[in-house]
CSV table of C-alpha atoms in Angstrom, one decimal:
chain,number,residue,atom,x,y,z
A,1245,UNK,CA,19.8,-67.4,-8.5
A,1246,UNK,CA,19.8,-64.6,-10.8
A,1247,UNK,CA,18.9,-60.5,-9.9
A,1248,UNK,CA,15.7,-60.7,-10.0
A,1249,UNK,CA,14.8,-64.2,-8.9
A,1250,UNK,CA,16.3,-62.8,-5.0
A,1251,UNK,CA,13.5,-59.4,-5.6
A,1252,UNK,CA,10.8,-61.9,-5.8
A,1253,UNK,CA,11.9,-64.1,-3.8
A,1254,UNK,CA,12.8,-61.5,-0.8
A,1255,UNK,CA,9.4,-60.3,-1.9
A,1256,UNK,CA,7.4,-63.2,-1.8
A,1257,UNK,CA,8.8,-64.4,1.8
A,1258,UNK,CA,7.4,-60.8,3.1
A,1259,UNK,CA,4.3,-61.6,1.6
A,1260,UNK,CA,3.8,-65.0,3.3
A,1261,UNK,CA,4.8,-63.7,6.6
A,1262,UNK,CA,2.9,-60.4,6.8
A,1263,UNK,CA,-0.4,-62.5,5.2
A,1264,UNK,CA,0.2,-65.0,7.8
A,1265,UNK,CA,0.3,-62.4,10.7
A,1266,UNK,CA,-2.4,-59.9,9.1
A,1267,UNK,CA,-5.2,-62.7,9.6
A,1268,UNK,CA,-5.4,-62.5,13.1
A,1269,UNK,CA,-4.6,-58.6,13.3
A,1270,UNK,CA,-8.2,-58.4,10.5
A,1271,UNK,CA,-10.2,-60.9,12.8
A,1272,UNK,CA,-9.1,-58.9,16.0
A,1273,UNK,CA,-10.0,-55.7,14.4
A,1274,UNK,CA,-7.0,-54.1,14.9
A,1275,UNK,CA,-5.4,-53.6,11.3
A,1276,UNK,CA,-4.6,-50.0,12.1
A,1277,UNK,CA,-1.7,-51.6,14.6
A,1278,UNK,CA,0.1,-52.7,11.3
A,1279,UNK,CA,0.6,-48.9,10.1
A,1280,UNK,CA,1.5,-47.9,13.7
A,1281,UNK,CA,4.0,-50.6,14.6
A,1282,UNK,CA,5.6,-50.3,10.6
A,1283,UNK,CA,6.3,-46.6,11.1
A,1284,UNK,CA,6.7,-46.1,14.2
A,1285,UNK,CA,10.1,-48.4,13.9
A,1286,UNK,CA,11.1,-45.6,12.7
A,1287,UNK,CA,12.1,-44.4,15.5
A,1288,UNK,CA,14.0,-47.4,17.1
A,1289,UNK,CA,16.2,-47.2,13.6
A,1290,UNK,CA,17.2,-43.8,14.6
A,1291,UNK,CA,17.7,-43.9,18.0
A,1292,UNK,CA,20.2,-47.2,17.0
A,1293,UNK,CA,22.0,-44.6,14.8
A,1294,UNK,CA,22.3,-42.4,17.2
A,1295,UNK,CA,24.0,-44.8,19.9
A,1296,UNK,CA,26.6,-46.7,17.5
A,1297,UNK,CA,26.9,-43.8,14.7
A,1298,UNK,CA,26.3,-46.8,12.3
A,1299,UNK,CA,24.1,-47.9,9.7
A,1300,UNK,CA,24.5,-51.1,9.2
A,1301,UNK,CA,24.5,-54.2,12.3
A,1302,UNK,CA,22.2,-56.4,14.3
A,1303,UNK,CA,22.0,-53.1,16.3
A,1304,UNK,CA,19.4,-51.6,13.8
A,1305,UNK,CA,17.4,-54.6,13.7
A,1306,UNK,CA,17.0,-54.9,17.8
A,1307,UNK,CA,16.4,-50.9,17.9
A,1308,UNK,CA,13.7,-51.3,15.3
A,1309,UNK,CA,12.1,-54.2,17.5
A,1310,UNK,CA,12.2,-52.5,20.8
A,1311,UNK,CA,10.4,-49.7,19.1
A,1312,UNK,CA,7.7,-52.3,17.2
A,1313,UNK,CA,7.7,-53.9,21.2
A,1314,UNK,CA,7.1,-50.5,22.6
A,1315,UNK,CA,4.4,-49.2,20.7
A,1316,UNK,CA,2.4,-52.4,21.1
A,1317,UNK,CA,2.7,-52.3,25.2
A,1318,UNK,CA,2.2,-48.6,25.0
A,1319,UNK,CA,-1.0,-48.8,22.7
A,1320,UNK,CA,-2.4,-51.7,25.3
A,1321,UNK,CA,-1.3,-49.8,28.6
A,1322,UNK,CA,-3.7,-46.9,27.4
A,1323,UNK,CA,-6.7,-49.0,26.6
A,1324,UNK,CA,-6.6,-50.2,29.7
A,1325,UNK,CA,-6.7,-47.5,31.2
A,1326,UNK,CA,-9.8,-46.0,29.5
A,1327,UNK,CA,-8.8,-44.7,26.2
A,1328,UNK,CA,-10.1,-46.5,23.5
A,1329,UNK,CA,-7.7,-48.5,21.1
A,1330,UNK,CA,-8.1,-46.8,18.1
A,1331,UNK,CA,-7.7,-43.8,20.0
A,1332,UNK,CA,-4.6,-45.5,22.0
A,1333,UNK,CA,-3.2,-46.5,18.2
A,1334,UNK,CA,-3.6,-43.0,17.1
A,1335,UNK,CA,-1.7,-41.3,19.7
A,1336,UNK,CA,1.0,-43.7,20.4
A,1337,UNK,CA,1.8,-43.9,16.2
A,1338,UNK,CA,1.6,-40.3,15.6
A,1339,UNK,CA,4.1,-39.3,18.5
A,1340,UNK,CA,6.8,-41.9,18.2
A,1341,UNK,CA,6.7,-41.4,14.3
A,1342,UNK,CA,7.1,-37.5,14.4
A,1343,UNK,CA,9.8,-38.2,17.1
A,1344,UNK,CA,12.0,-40.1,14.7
A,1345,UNK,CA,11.3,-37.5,12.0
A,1346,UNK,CA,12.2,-34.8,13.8
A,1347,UNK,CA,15.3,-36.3,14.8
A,1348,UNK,CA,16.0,-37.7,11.6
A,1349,UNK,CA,15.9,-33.7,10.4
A,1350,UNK,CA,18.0,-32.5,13.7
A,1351,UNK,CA,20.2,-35.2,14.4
A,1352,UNK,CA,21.2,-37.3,12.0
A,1353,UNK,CA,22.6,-35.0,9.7
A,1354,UNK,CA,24.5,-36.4,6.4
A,1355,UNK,CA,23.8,-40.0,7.0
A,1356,UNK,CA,21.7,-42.3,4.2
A,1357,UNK,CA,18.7,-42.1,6.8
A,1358,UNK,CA,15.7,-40.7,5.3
A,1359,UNK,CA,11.8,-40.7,5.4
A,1360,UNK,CA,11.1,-41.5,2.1
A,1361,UNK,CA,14.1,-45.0,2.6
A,1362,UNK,CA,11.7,-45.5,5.2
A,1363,UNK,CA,8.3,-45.5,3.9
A,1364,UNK,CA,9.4,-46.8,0.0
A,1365,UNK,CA,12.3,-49.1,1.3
A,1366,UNK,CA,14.6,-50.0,-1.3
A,1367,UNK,CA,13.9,-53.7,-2.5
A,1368,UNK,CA,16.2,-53.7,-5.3
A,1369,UNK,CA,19.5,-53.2,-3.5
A,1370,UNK,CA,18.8,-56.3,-1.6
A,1371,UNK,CA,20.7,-58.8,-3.5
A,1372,UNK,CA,24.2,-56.8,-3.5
A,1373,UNK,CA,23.9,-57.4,0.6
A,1374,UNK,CA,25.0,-61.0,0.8
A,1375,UNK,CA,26.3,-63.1,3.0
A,1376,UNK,CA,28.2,-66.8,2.3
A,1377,UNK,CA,26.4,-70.1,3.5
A,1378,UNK,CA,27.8,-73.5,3.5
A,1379,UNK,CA,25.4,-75.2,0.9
A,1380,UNK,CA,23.3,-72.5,-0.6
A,1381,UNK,CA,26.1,-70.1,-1.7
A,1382,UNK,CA,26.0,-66.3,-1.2
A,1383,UNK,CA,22.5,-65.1,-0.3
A,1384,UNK,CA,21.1,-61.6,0.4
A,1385,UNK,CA,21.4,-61.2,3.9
A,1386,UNK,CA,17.6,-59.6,4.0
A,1387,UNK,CA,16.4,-62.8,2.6
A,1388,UNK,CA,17.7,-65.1,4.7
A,1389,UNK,CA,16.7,-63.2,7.9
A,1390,UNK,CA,13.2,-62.9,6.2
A,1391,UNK,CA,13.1,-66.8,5.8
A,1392,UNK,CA,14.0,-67.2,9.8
A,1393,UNK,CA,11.2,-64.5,10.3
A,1394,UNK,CA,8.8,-66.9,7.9
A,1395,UNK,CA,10.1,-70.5,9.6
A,1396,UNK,CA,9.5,-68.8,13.5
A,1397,UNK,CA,5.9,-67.4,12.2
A,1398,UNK,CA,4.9,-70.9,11.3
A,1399,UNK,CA,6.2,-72.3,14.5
A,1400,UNK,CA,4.5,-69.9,16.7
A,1401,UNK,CA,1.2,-70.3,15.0
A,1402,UNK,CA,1.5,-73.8,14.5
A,1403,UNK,CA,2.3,-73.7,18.4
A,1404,UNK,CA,-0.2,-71.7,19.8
A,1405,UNK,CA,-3.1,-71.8,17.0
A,1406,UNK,CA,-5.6,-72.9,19.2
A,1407,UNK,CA,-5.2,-70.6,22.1
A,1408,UNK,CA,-5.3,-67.9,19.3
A,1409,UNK,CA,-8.3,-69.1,17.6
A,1410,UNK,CA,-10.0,-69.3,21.2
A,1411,UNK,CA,-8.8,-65.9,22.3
A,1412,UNK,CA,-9.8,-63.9,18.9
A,1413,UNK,CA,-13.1,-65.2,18.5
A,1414,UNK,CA,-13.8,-65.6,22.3
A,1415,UNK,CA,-11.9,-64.1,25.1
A,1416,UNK,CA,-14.5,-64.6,27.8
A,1417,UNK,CA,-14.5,-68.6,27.3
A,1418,UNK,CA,-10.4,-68.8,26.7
A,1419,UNK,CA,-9.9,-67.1,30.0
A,1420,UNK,CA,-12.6,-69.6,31.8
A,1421,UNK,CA,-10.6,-72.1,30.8
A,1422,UNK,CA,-7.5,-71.1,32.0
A,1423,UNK,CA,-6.0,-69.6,28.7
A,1424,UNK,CA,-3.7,-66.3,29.4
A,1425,UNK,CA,-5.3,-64.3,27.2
A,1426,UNK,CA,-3.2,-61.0,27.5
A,1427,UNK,CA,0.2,-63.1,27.3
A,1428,UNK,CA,-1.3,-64.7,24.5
A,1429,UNK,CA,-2.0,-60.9,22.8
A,1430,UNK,CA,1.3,-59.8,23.6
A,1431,UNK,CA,3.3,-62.9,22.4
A,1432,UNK,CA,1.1,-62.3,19.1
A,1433,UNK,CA,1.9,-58.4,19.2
A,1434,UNK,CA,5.9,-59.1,19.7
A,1435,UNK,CA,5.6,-61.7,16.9
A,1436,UNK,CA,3.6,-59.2,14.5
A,1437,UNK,CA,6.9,-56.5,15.7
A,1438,UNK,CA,9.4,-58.8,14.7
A,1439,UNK,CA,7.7,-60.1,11.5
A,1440,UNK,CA,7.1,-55.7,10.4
A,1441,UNK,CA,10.9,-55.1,11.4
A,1442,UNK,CA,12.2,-57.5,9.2
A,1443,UNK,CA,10.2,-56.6,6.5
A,1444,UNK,CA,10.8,-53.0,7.1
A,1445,UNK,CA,14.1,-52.3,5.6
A,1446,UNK,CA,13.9,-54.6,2.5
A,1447,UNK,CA,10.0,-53.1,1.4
A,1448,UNK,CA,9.4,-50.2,3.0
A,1449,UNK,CA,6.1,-49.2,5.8
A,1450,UNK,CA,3.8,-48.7,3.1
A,1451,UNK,CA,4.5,-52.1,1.6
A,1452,UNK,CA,4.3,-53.8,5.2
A,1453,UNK,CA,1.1,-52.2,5.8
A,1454,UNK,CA,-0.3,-53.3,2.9
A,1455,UNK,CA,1.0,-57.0,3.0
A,1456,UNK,CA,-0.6,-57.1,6.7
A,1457,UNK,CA,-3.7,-56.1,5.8
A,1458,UNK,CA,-4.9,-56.3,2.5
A,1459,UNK,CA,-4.4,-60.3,1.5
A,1460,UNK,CA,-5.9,-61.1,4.8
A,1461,UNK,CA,-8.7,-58.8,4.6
A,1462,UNK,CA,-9.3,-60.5,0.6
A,1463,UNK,CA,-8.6,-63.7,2.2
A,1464,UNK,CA,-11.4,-63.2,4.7
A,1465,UNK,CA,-14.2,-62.5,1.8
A,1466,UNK,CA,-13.5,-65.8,0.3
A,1467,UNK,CA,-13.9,-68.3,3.1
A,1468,UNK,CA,-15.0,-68.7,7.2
A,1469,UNK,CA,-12.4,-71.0,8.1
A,1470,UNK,CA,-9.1,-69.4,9.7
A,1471,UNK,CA,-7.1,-72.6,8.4
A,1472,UNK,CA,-8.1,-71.7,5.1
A,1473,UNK,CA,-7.9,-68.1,5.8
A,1474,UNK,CA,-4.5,-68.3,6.7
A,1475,UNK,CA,-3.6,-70.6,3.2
A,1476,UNK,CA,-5.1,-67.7,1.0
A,1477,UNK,CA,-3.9,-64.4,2.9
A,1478,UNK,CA,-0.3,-66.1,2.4
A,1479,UNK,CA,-1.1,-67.0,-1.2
A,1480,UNK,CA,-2.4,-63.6,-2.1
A,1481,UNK,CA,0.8,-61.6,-0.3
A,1482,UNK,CA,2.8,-64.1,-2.9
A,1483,UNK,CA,0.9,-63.0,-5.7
A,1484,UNK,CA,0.8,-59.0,-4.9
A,1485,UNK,CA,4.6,-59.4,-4.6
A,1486,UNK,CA,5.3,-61.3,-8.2
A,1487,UNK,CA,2.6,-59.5,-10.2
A,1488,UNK,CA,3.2,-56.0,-8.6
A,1489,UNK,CA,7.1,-56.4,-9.3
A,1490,UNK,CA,6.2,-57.0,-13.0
A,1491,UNK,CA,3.9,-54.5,-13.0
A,1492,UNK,CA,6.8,-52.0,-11.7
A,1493,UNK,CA,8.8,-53.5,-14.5
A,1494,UNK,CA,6.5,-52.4,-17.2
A,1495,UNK,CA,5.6,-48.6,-16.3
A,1496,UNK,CA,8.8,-48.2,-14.7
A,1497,UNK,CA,8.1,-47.0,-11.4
A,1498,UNK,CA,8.9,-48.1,-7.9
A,1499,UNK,CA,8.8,-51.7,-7.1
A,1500,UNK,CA,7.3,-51.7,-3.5
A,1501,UNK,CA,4.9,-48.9,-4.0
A,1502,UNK,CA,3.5,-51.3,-7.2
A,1503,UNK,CA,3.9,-54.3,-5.2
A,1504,UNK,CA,1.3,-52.4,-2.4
A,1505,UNK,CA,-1.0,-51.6,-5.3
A,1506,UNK,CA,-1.4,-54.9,-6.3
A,1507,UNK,CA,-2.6,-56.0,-2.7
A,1508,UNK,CA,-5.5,-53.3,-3.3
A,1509,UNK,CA,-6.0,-54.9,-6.6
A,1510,UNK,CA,-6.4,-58.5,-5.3
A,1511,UNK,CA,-8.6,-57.0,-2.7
A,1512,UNK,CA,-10.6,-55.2,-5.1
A,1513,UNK,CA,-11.1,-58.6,-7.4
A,1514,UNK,CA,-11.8,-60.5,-4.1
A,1515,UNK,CA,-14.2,-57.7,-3.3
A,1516,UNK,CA,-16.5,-58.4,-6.6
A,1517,UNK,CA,-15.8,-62.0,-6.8
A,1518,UNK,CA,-15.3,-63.9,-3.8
A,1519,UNK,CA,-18.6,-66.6,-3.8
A,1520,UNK,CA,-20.2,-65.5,-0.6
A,1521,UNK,CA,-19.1,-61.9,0.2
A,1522,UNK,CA,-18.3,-60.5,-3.1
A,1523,UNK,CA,-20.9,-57.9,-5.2
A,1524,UNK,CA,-21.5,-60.6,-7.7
A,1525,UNK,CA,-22.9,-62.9,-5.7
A,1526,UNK,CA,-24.9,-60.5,-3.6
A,1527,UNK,CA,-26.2,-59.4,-7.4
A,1528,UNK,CA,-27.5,-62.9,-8.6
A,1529,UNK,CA,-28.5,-64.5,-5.0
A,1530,UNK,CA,-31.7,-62.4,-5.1
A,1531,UNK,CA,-32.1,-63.7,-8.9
A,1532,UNK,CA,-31.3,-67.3,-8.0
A,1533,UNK,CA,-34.2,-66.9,-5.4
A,1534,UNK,CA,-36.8,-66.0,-7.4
């Protein structure tokens, strides 16, 4: 595959994932859990660096999750103790992020660890990092963890979609009929953790954010069904990733921050034209009625 066939490839996988795991973060109103969990990794990168004095190793990736992990269980042990979520999400993400900035500016000294690696990424260094498969060849090592990430997503929902369905739209009845409803939130929590830390170092927070949130919440204007839902918040992340790439391409700019514009584009076209949500059709309903 050529240069920029493993950008929008590498790309497109985040898109699928985070659209996938966005849906149910939009119907469980809790979007602002994608921007806490996708900075607040942050501070699990540095605290990795710290430890092993490395950059590179499995030992970023598992100090990113426990932080994803932590935030999640911290945000919940608050609400349930009185504090409301967003309240819960506002304190938790604030505090853990300016933790890892500070020691980013105190501790980590000379090292390629920055804020601004952290909330642009850097997508197009991705396919220099390779590593040699069998059948396929070399392949950027961010990609191929990104398409574990994308096969376990499927799995889980494909797994557990009913319980989720049931516990999003109903809690009450899931736990009357003997459904765990806070495993079943924190399974979903650790999945949505693992799905942002993966994306993390290849796009960036901002990008994650905006691939959690935005194709799901344009997905959710266009139809009532969460099969559906699910179909189009995938396809949409897809489509931010390719066109916002191009987009980068042609006014020269960064390629994540234009992929994370595009989302807001796609939600703004959903906005106007989705058939039973969107301004148009609220425009020519009252028409069509007289």
């Amino acid at each position: 595959m050529t240069y920029t066939a493993w950008i929008l490839l590498t790309a497109s996988l985040v898109g699928i994932s985070c659209g996938l795991m966005g849906v149910l973060l939009i119907l469980r109103k809790m979007a602002m859990m994608a921007d806490a969990i996708s900075h607040t990794v942050l501070l699990g990168i540095v605290m990795a660096y710290l430890m092993t004095q490395s950059l590179s190793g499995i030992h970023m990736v598992i100090g990113a999750a426990v932080a994803g992990v932590l935030t999640t269980y911290l945000v919940q042990w608050l609400n349930n103790r009185g504090v409301q979520q967003d309240a819960s999400i506002g304190v938790v993400f604030t505090t853990l992020f300016a933790l890892g900035v500070i020691l980013i500016a105190t501790k980590v000294g000379n090292a390629h660890l920055d804020v601004k690696h952290a909330l642009m990424g850097e997508i197009t260094f991705i396919p220099w990092d390779t590593i040699h498969l069998p059948i396929v060849g070399d392949m950027p090592i961010a990609t191929l963890t990104l398409f574990i990430v994308l096969v376990v997503v499927i799995l889980i929902i494909g797994l557990f979609y009913k319980e989720w369905k049931l516990t999003t739209f109903d809690s009450a009845l899931a736990a009357s009929i003997g459904i765990p409803v806070l495993a079943m939130h924190y399974l979903y929590m650790t999945l949505l953790s693992v799905t942002t830390v993966a994306s993390f170092d290849a796009v960036g927070a901002i990008m994650v954010v905006a691939m959690l949130i935005a194709p799901a919440a344009a997905a959710y204007l266009w139809t009532d069904r969460l099969i559906k839902m699910f179909v189009l918040s995938a396809l949409f992340g897809t489509v931010s990733a390719i066109s916002g790439y191009y987009f980068a391409l042609w006014i020269d700019t960064t390629i994540s921050g234009s992929m994370a514009f595009a989302t807001g584009l796609v939600f703004l076209l959903s906005f106007i034209f989705s058939p039973r949500h969107g301004m148009v059709s609220y425009w020519i309903r009252p028409l069509r009625a007289k």
